[in-house]
Structure formats: structure tokens, C-alpha cells
Amino acid sequence: MSIGLTPSDEQSGGSTPATGRTDAVHWPARLWGTLFIVSGVILLDGLDISMIAVAIPEIQQEFAISAATAQWLVSAYILAFGGFLLLGGRCADLFGRRRVLVVGLGVFAVVSVFGMITNDPILLIVSRFIKGMTAGFTGPAAMSLLATTFPEGPQRNKAFGIFNLFEASGYSSGLIVGGLLAGLDWRYIFALPAPIAVLLMLAALRFLPPDAPRTERVRLDVGGAATLVAGTLLLVFTVASTADAGWTSWRTTGGFALSALLLIAFLLIERHAEQPLIRLGIFRNRSLVAANVSAALLYGGAMGFQFLIAIYLQNLQGWKPLHMALVLLPAGLMVVILGPKLGALMNRFGVRRVLMAGLAAFVPCYLLMLRIGPTPDLWTVLLPASLLWGIGFALSISALMVAGTSGVADEEQGLAAGLLNSSLQVGGACGLAVVTAAIMPGTELAMLYPGVFAILAFAVLTLLAQLIHRRR
């Protein structure tokens, strides 16, 4: 479904401001309903990811498991999410976005209830893997529904601003809600997403238009799907395991080599497949490629920053997770404040200028981290860094999503969404692994500074990726 605009309304990816346009975008109730449903899906994903992070100590204590095992409650979700995003996005294109969204939400709700009642830590980790897998289908389906409902230009710019407002709100509120629920019983953290998923599923069935019938037979590229999922899962697992195995171990080098072979096999299959899972010609879209490279680098630095803040405040300073969440709360507030205005900002100044402003904000944010000392400095270091982090995310993520889906046909919007989300997840895993390898062992403050230089390098490279794209 798409709303027709005049040709002048469809320019969204250039660096030239859109002059002569009105910033006012008026939608009927059914479009607001679609936007709130897909935004609710991404809010649920952010909420679920962040709530579990603060409950790990309580779960570890109840089941008497090691920290390495408990960490898989987060890593299993990320592993499955990153591994199934591309397949999930393409399935949304092939089999229907509403259909994939509804089935995914139903499975998500059932697995949430199972995680709440299980008394086996291994099954709890398995439930997290399945939830990550379902998010790998619902996330691209929601994003492609948004991109195909709202056309390029002012409407899509505004829609993505609100969409990312929900995502950031889910993540930031999840840290606080998770801290409060974990203080009562960590099982409430698994229970809360279930009714939300059910409500979203019912709303999707009631208000989203049915998927258009296909006039031709749809065949899933099984060979491509198998090699893609296996290669991506192995890649994310290898990157996530480098902290334990080391970058030069046989396990790491072998994992990278085998994942590379699987992904090369996938490309060979796609070149000759009658109905490929991924049409390789989509990578001729330079805006899409630049957006994916920048997304990977941005999220790599962001995950590293959050990891360093956690080590500094919780491990070195002895702060509680809830206290750390309050330090990062200004970042979420900046997204809440700027989110509704992003559509107007992109319409006025152009997507690329908004994107460059957002990416530039990460540089002073990470530079401030070089000033951390034995005593936390809230007013001149931590809170300003949090504010800059929020500004960077608010401006850049929405602009990247617009750039990464511009010029893509409706029938490939799920694929574009899957690519962008895969770049974010794999980039985040790589960034976390690089920062973990960069910091020195021990509990001394000095060990954090190499990690700060690493995330600063990510921020600079993100800017360079866009500057190179702009000159071409």
C-alpha cells in the first residue's frame, strides 16, 4: 500500500534541502494505526533486549550458573536475531508482511510465557534464542510495512522519526523497568512482553490490510537460505566468542574461515538461482550500501560505549544497574524530544545533512570518555556524554533508515530492512568484541582508555564512510 505524491515529494536522499515544501504531513486514522502497530513491535524488541540485561545477576544466583553461561541469555538472542534477519526480511517480501508479523508475534508471546515458567537454565537460554529468531522476522516485517505504507519524502521521513522514537523509548525504559521488576522477581521480566505481543498481534489482524495475493508461485531459495543462515549465525557466534577464545585461536580463525566459505557459497547460489533469496543487484544502490556500512560502524561504537560505561560505573565504582540506567536516561530523553521533529528536520535540511550532524555528535561524546577519573563526574563528563549519545542516535538512526530504504522497490523493502538491521547487529557484535579485546585485564581505570580510543575510531570511520559516499 502506498500513497501517491507528486514527483517533487519523492526526493529524500540528497544533500540539498527540500525547499518549497510544507513540513505538515496529515494522515488519516488508518495510517496512524499502521504506524503505531509497527512502532509497537520495535518498542517490544527494544524493551525485551534491555530488560534482560539487568536481570542476569538474579538469574545467575537462582540457578547457580557461571557468568559465562548467564551471558548467553543476551548472546543467544543477539545470535539468533542477527542470523535470521535477512531471511526474515525476504520471507516478509515473499509470503506477506502482515502474515509474517502476526505469526512472529504469536510465537514471541508463547515463548515469553515458557521462559517465565521454566526452571531449567538451558531451556531459558533456548527460549531467548527462539525469541531472537522471531524478532529476526518481526523486525524487518514491521520496518518494510512502514516503508511500503509511507512513500519516500516527507511522509516516510516523519514516519521513521516516530518509529525510532518508539525503538529508543523501548530500550531506555527497558533498563529502568527491568531494574524495578528484577527487584521483585526476574520472572516478571519474561512475563511482561507476552501480553504486549498478543495485543499487537490482535491489532495487526484487525487494522493492517491483508497481504496482496501473489499471481505467481512463490518458492523459497532453500539452498540460499540454509547457507545464509548458517554463515551469518557462525559469523555472529565467532565474533561474540572472541572475548573467551581470543582473536588468534583456532576456534576463532576456523569460525571466520568457515563462515566466509558458507557466505561465498551463498553468493554463488544466488547468482544462479531462478528466484534468489537476495537479488545481488540491490547492492548497486550506493545509498543502501553506504547506509549499511555506516550502520555497522555506528552500532559497533555504540555497543562498545555502553560496555565501557557499565564496566566503569558497575565494576569499578560499584553502582547498581538501575543507577547506570539513570545515567543513560538523558540519551533516551533526547530521542523522545527529537524523534517527533526528525521528519521536519530531514525535509528542511535534507537526509544527508541530518545524518552527518548525528554521526558527528558521537565524536565529542567519546572524547569526553577520555576524562573519566577515579570519581565519577556526572555534570561535566557522564551526563554531557549521555546527551550527545542521544542526539547522535536520534539524528543518525532515522536518517540511515531513510537512506537505506530509498530507491528500493516495494517488493524488496523487507530485504532492505533485513540488510540494515543485520548490519546493526553484526556491527554491534564486532564493536563489542573489538572493545573487549582492546581493554587490558584487571580492574584499574587505565584499562578502559584503549577501549575509548577504539570506539572513537569507530565514530571517525562512520563519518568517513559517508564522506566517501558523498564524493562519488
PDB file of N, CA and C in Angstrom, residues 101-142:
ATOM      1  N   LEU A 101       4.457 -10.938  10.309  1.00  0.00           N
ATOM      2  CA  LEU A 101       4.408 -10.183  11.559  1.00  0.00           C
ATOM      3  C   LEU A 101       3.502 -10.867  12.580  1.00  0.00           C
ATOM      4  N   VAL A 102       2.319 -11.279  12.158  1.00  0.00           N
ATOM      5  CA  VAL A 102       1.350 -11.891  13.078  1.00  0.00           C
ATOM      6  C   VAL A 102       1.872 -13.226  13.620  1.00  0.00           C
ATOM      7  N   VAL A 103       2.397 -14.080  12.746  1.00  0.00           N
ATOM      8  CA  VAL A 103       2.926 -15.375  13.203  1.00  0.00           C
ATOM      9  C   VAL A 103       4.098 -15.162  14.157  1.00  0.00           C
ATOM     10  N   GLY A 104       4.985 -14.231  13.820  1.00  0.00           N
ATOM     11  CA  GLY A 104       6.128 -13.965  14.685  1.00  0.00           C
ATOM     12  C   GLY A 104       5.721 -13.479  16.065  1.00  0.00           C
ATOM     13  N   LEU A 105       4.734 -12.588  16.119  1.00  0.00           N
ATOM     14  CA  LEU A 105       4.264 -12.083  17.415  1.00  0.00           C
ATOM     15  C   LEU A 105       3.621 -13.194  18.241  1.00  0.00           C
ATOM     16  N   GLY A 106       2.885 -14.093  17.581  1.00  0.00           N
ATOM     17  CA  GLY A 106       2.276 -15.206  18.305  1.00  0.00           C
ATOM     18  C   GLY A 106       3.320 -16.118  18.930  1.00  0.00           C
ATOM     19  N   VAL A 107       4.356 -16.462  18.162  1.00  0.00           N
ATOM     20  CA  VAL A 107       5.438 -17.299  18.702  1.00  0.00           C
ATOM     21  C   VAL A 107       6.164 -16.569  19.824  1.00  0.00           C
ATOM     22  N   PHE A 108       6.391 -15.274  19.645  1.00  0.00           N
ATOM     23  CA  PHE A 108       7.069 -14.465  20.665  1.00  0.00           C
ATOM     24  C   PHE A 108       6.311 -14.520  21.993  1.00  0.00           C
ATOM     25  N   ALA A 109       4.983 -14.405  21.944  1.00  0.00           N
ATOM     26  CA  ALA A 109       4.173 -14.439  23.166  1.00  0.00           C
ATOM     27  C   ALA A 109       4.254 -15.795  23.851  1.00  0.00           C
ATOM     28  N   VAL A 110       4.147 -16.878  23.071  1.00  0.00           N
ATOM     29  CA  VAL A 110       4.188 -18.227  23.644  1.00  0.00           C
ATOM     30  C   VAL A 110       5.536 -18.492  24.307  1.00  0.00           C
ATOM     31  N   VAL A 111       6.615 -18.119  23.636  1.00  0.00           N
ATOM     32  CA  VAL A 111       7.950 -18.371  24.180  1.00  0.00           C
ATOM     33  C   VAL A 111       8.205 -17.517  25.418  1.00  0.00           C
ATOM     34  N   SER A 112       7.632 -16.320  25.461  1.00  0.00           N
ATOM     35  CA  SER A 112       7.767 -15.481  26.663  1.00  0.00           C
ATOM     36  C   SER A 112       7.154 -16.169  27.876  1.00  0.00           C
ATOM     37  N   VAL A 113       5.975 -16.759  27.701  1.00  0.00           N
ATOM     38  CA  VAL A 113       5.319 -17.485  28.804  1.00  0.00           C
ATOM     39  C   VAL A 113       6.157 -18.698  29.202  1.00  0.00           C
ATOM     40  N   PHE A 114       6.701 -19.410  28.226  1.00  0.00           N
ATOM     41  CA  PHE A 114       7.543 -20.567  28.520  1.00  0.00           C
ATOM     42  C   PHE A 114       8.772 -20.153  29.336  1.00  0.00           C
ATOM     43  N   GLY A 115       9.413 -19.043  28.954  1.00  0.00           N
ATOM     44  CA  GLY A 115      10.571 -18.570  29.708  1.00  0.00           C
ATOM     45  C   GLY A 115      10.221 -18.185  31.136  1.00  0.00           C
ATOM     46  N   MET A 116       8.998 -17.712  31.335  1.00  0.00           N
ATOM     47  CA  MET A 116       8.569 -17.319  32.678  1.00  0.00           C
ATOM     48  C   MET A 116       8.424 -18.528  33.601  1.00  0.00           C
ATOM     49  N   ILE A 117       7.982 -19.670  33.068  1.00  0.00           N
ATOM     50  CA  ILE A 117       7.664 -20.809  33.939  1.00  0.00           C
ATOM     51  C   ILE A 117       8.755 -21.868  34.001  1.00  0.00           C
ATOM     52  N   THR A 118       9.737 -21.827  33.104  1.00  0.00           N
ATOM     53  CA  THR A 118      10.741 -22.887  33.095  1.00  0.00           C
ATOM     54  C   THR A 118      11.682 -22.776  34.291  1.00  0.00           C
ATOM     55  N   ASN A 119      12.160 -23.913  34.755  1.00  0.00           N
ATOM     56  CA  ASN A 119      13.123 -23.962  35.866  1.00  0.00           C
ATOM     57  C   ASN A 119      14.458 -24.556  35.423  1.00  0.00           C
ATOM     58  N   ASP A 120      14.667 -24.625  34.133  1.00  0.00           N
ATOM     59  CA  ASP A 120      15.912 -25.149  33.586  1.00  0.00           C
ATOM     60  C   ASP A 120      16.666 -24.013  32.899  1.00  0.00           C
ATOM     61  N   PRO A 121      17.889 -23.689  33.338  1.00  0.00           N
ATOM     62  CA  PRO A 121      18.614 -22.556  32.737  1.00  0.00           C
ATOM     63  C   PRO A 121      18.915 -22.767  31.256  1.00  0.00           C
ATOM     64  N   ILE A 122      19.141 -24.021  30.832  1.00  0.00           N
ATOM     65  CA  ILE A 122      19.414 -24.277  29.420  1.00  0.00           C
ATOM     66  C   ILE A 122      18.175 -23.983  28.575  1.00  0.00           C
ATOM     67  N   LEU A 123      17.005 -24.426  29.072  1.00  0.00           N
ATOM     68  CA  LEU A 123      15.768 -24.133  28.350  1.00  0.00           C
ATOM     69  C   LEU A 123      15.474 -22.632  28.335  1.00  0.00           C
ATOM     70  N   LEU A 124      15.883 -21.944  29.390  1.00  0.00           N
ATOM     71  CA  LEU A 124      15.706 -20.493  29.429  1.00  0.00           C
ATOM     72  C   LEU A 124      16.535 -19.826  28.331  1.00  0.00           C
ATOM     73  N   ILE A 125      17.761 -20.313  28.144  1.00  0.00           N
ATOM     74  CA  ILE A 125      18.615 -19.787  27.081  1.00  0.00           C
ATOM     75  C   ILE A 125      18.030 -20.130  25.713  1.00  0.00           C
ATOM     76  N   VAL A 126      17.504 -21.356  25.566  1.00  0.00           N
ATOM     77  CA  VAL A 126      16.865 -21.750  24.309  1.00  0.00           C
ATOM     78  C   VAL A 126      15.684 -20.837  24.001  1.00  0.00           C
ATOM     79  N   SER A 127      14.911 -20.485  25.039  1.00  0.00           N
ATOM     80  CA  SER A 127      13.768 -19.594  24.813  1.00  0.00           C
ATOM     81  C   SER A 127      14.237 -18.224  24.333  1.00  0.00           C
ATOM     82  N   ARG A 128      15.382 -17.769  24.831  1.00  0.00           N
ATOM     83  CA  ARG A 128      15.923 -16.492  24.372  1.00  0.00           C
ATOM     84  C   ARG A 128      16.355 -16.580  22.904  1.00  0.00           C
ATOM     85  N   PHE A 129      16.918 -17.722  22.509  1.00  0.00           N
ATOM     86  CA  PHE A 129      17.319 -17.913  21.115  1.00  0.00           C
ATOM     87  C   PHE A 129      16.092 -17.860  20.203  1.00  0.00           C
ATOM     88  N   ILE A 130      15.017 -18.541  20.606  1.00  0.00           N
ATOM     89  CA  ILE A 130      13.806 -18.555  19.777  1.00  0.00           C
ATOM     90  C   ILE A 130      13.191 -17.153  19.700  1.00  0.00           C
ATOM     91  N   LYS A 131      13.229 -16.414  20.811  1.00  0.00           N
ATOM     92  CA  LYS A 131      12.700 -15.048  20.780  1.00  0.00           C
ATOM     93  C   LYS A 131      13.530 -14.170  19.853  1.00  0.00           C
ATOM     94  N   GLY A 132      14.844 -14.350  19.867  1.00  0.00           N
ATOM     95  CA  GLY A 132      15.688 -13.603  18.941  1.00  0.00           C
ATOM     96  C   GLY A 132      15.380 -13.951  17.497  1.00  0.00           C
ATOM     97  N   MET A 133      15.104 -15.232  17.247  1.00  0.00           N
ATOM     98  CA  MET A 133      14.765 -15.668  15.902  1.00  0.00           C
ATOM     99  C   MET A 133      13.447 -15.029  15.444  1.00  0.00           C
ATOM    100  N   THR A 134      12.439 -15.012  16.313  1.00  0.00           N
ATOM    101  CA  THR A 134      11.165 -14.390  15.931  1.00  0.00           C
ATOM    102  C   THR A 134      11.331 -12.893  15.703  1.00  0.00           C
ATOM    103  N   ALA A 135      12.185 -12.242  16.504  1.00  0.00           N
ATOM    104  CA  ALA A 135      12.447 -10.817  16.292  1.00  0.00           C
ATOM    105  C   ALA A 135      13.134 -10.594  14.947  1.00  0.00           C
ATOM    106  N   GLY A 136      13.925 -11.591  14.493  1.00  0.00           N
ATOM    107  CA  GLY A 136      14.552 -11.509  13.179  1.00  0.00           C
ATOM    108  C   GLY A 136      13.536 -11.516  12.050  1.00  0.00           C
ATOM    109  N   PHE A 137      12.318 -11.983  12.311  1.00  0.00           N
ATOM    110  CA  PHE A 137      11.240 -11.953  11.321  1.00  0.00           C
ATOM    111  C   PHE A 137      10.335 -10.728  11.531  1.00  0.00           C
ATOM    112  N   THR A 138       9.976 -10.434  12.782  1.00  0.00           N
ATOM    113  CA  THR A 138       9.036  -9.338  13.020  1.00  0.00           C
ATOM    114  C   THR A 138       9.668  -7.971  12.774  1.00  0.00           C
ATOM    115  N   GLY A 139      10.956  -7.808  13.106  1.00  0.00           N
ATOM    116  CA  GLY A 139      11.613  -6.513  12.921  1.00  0.00           C
ATOM    117  C   GLY A 139      11.620  -6.059  11.469  1.00  0.00           C
ATOM    118  N   PRO A 140      12.165  -6.867  10.534  1.00  0.00           N
ATOM    119  CA  PRO A 140      12.125  -6.458   9.126  1.00  0.00           C
ATOM    120  C   PRO A 140      10.705  -6.347   8.566  1.00  0.00           C
ATOM    121  N   ALA A 141       9.796  -7.220   9.029  1.00  0.00           N
ATOM    122  CA  ALA A 141       8.418  -7.131   8.550  1.00  0.00           C
ATOM    123  C   ALA A 141       7.798  -5.791   8.947  1.00  0.00           C
ATOM    124  N   ALA A 142       8.035  -5.363  10.199  1.00  0.00           N
ATOM    125  CA  ALA A 142       7.497  -4.080  10.658  1.00  0.00           C
ATOM    126  C   ALA A 142       8.114  -2.917   9.889  1.00  0.00           C
TER     127      ALA A 142
END
